[in-house]
PDB file of C-alpha atoms in Angstrom:
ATOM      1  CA  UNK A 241       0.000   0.000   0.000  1.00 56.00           C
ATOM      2  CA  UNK A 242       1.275   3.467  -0.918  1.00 63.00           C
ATOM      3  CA  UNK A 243       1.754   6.115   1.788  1.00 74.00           C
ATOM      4  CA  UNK A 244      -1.247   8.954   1.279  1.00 81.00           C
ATOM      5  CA  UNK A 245      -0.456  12.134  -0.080  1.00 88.00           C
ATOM      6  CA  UNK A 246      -2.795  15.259  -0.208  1.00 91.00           C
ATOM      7  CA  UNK A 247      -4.036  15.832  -3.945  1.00 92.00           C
ATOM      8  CA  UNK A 248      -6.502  18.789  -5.026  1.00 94.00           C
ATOM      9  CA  UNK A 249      -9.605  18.282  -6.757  1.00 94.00           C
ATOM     10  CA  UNK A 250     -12.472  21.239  -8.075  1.00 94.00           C
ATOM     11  CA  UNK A 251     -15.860  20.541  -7.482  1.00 94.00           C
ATOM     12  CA  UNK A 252     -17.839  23.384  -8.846  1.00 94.00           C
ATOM     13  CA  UNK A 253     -14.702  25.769  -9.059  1.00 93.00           C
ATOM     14  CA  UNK A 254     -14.018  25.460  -5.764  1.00 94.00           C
ATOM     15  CA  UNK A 255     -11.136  23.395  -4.780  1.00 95.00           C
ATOM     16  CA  UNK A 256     -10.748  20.682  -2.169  1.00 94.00           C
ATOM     17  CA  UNK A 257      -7.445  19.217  -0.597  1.00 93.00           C
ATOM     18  CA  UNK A 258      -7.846  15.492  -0.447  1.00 92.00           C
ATOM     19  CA  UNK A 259      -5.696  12.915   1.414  1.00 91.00           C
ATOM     20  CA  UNK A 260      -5.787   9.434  -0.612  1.00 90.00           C
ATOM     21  CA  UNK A 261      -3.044   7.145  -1.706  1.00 92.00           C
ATOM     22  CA  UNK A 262      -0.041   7.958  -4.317  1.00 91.00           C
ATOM     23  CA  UNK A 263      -1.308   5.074  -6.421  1.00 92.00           C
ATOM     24  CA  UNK A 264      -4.984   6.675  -6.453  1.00 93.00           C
ATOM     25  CA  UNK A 265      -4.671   9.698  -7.741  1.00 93.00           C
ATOM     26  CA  UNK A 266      -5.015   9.453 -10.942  1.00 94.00           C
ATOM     27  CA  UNK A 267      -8.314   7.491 -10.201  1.00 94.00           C
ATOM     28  CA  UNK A 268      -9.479   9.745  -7.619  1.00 93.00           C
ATOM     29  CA  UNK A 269      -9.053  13.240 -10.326  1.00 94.00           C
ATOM     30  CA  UNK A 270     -11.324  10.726 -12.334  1.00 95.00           C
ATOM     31  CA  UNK A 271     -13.808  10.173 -10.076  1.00 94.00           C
ATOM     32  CA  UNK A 272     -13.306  14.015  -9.331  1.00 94.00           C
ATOM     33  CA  UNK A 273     -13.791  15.596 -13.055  1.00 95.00           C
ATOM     34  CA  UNK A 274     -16.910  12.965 -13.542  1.00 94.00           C
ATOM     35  CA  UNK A 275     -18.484  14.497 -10.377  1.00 94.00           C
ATOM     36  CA  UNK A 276     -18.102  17.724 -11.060  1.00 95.00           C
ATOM     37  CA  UNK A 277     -19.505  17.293 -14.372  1.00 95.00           C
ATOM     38  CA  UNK A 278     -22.338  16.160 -12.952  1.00 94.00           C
ATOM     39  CA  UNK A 279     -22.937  18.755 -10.774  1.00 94.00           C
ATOM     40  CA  UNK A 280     -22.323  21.069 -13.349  1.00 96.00           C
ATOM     41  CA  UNK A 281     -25.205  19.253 -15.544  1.00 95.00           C
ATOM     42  CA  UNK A 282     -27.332  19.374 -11.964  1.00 94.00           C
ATOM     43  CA  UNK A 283     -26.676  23.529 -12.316  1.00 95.00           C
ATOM     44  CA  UNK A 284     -27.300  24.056 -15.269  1.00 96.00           C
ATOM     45  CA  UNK A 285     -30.817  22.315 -14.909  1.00 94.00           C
ATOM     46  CA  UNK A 286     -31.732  25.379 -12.283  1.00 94.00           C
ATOM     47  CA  UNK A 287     -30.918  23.710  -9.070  1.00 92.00           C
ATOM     48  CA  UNK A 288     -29.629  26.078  -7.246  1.00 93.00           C
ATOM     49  CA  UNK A 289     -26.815  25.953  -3.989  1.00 93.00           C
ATOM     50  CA  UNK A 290     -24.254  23.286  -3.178  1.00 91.00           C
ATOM     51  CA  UNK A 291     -25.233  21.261  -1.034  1.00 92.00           C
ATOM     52  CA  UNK A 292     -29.010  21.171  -3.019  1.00 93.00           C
ATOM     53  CA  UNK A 293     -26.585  20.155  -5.968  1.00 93.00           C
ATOM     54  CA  UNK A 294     -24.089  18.107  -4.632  1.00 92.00           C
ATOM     55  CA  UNK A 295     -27.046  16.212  -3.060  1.00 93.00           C
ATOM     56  CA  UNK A 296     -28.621  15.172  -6.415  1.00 92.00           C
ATOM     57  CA  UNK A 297     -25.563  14.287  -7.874  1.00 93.00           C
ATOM     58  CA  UNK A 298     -25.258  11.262  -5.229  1.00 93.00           C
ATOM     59  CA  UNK A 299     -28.416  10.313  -5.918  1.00 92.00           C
ATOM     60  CA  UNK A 300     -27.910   9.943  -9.797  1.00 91.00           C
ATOM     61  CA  UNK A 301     -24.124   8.623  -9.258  1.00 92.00           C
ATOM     62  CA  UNK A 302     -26.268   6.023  -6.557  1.00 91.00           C
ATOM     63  CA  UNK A 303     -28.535   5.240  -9.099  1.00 91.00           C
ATOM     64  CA  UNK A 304     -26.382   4.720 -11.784  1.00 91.00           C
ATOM     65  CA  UNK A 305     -23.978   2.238  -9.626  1.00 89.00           C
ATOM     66  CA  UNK A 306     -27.226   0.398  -8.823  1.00 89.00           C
ATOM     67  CA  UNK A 307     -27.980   0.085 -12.587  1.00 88.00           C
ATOM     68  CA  UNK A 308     -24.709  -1.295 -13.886  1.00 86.00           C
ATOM     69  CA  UNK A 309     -24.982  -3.499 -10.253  1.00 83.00           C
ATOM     70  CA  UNK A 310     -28.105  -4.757 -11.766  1.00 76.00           C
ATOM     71  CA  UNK A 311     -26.895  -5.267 -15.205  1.00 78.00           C
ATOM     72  CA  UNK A 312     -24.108  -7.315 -13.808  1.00 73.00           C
ATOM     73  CA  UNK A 313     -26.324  -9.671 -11.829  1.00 71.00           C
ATOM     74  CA  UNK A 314     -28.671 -10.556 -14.997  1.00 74.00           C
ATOM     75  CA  UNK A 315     -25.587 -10.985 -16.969  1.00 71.00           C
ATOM     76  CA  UNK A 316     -23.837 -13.076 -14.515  1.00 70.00           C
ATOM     77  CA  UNK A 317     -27.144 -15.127 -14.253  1.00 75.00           C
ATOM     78  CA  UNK A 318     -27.475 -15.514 -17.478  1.00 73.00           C
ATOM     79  CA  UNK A 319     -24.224 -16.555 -18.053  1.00 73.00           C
ATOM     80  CA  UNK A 320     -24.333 -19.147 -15.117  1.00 75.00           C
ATOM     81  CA  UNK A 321     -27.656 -20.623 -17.448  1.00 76.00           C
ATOM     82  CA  UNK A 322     -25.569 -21.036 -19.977  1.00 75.00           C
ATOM     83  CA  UNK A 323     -22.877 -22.874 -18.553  1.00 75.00           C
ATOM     84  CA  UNK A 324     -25.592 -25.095 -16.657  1.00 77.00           C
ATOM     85  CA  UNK A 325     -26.683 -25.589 -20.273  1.00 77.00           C
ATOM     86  CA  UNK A 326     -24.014 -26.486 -21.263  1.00 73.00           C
ATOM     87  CA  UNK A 327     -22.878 -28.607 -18.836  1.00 74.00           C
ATOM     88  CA  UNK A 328     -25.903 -30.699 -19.251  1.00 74.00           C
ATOM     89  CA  UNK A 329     -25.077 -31.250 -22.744  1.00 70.00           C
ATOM     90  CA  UNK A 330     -21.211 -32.352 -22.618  1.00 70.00           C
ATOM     91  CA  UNK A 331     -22.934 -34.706 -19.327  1.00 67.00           C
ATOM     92  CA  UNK A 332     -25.287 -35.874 -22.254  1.00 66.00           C
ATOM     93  CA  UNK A 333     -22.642 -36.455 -24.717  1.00 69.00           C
ATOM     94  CA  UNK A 334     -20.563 -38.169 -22.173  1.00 68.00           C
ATOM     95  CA  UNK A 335     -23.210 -40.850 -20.772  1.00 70.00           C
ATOM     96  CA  UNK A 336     -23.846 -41.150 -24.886  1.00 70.00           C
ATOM     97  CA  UNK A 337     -19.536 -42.196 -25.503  1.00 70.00           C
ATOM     98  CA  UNK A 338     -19.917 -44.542 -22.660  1.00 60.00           C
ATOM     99  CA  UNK A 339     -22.635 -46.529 -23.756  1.00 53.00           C
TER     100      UNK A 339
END
């Protein structure tokens, strides 16, 4: 694990000094410019103050990790049925060589 350092990020041209982990930073301006563009979308829809905004963006950021959560279950269970299917058929083809 790398030792933390302090890193700046801007959130709604305002800037914040953030302790994370050398290795993270690069994720953690990521994470950084994608939520400030949302808040930026979330201001220029009318909503007005930062908390208000800042707020809404968690919501939608929630929501959005609870959609790809979702799509990740239904393709993981769909791909589990398909190796159950298939797994059925090589057992079918196997009992078939062996008689």
């Amino acid at each position: 694990m790398d030792t933390p350092s302090t890193t700046t990020v801007n959130l709604l041209d305002k800037e914040y000094r953030v302790s994370c982990p050398r290795d993270e930073e690069i994720g953690l301006q990521q994470a950084a410019q994608y939520l400030n563009d949302k808040m930026k979308q979330i201001r220029a829809n009318g909503v007005i103050g930062s908390e208000r905004i800042a707020i809404m963006a968690a919501l939608n950021l929630s929501y959005e990790l609870l959609q790809k959560k979702d799509e990740s279950l239904t393709e993981n269970s769909d791909a589990q049925e398909q190796i159950r299917q298939m797994m059925g058929k090589l057992d079918h083809a196997l009992m078939t060589i062996d008689s």
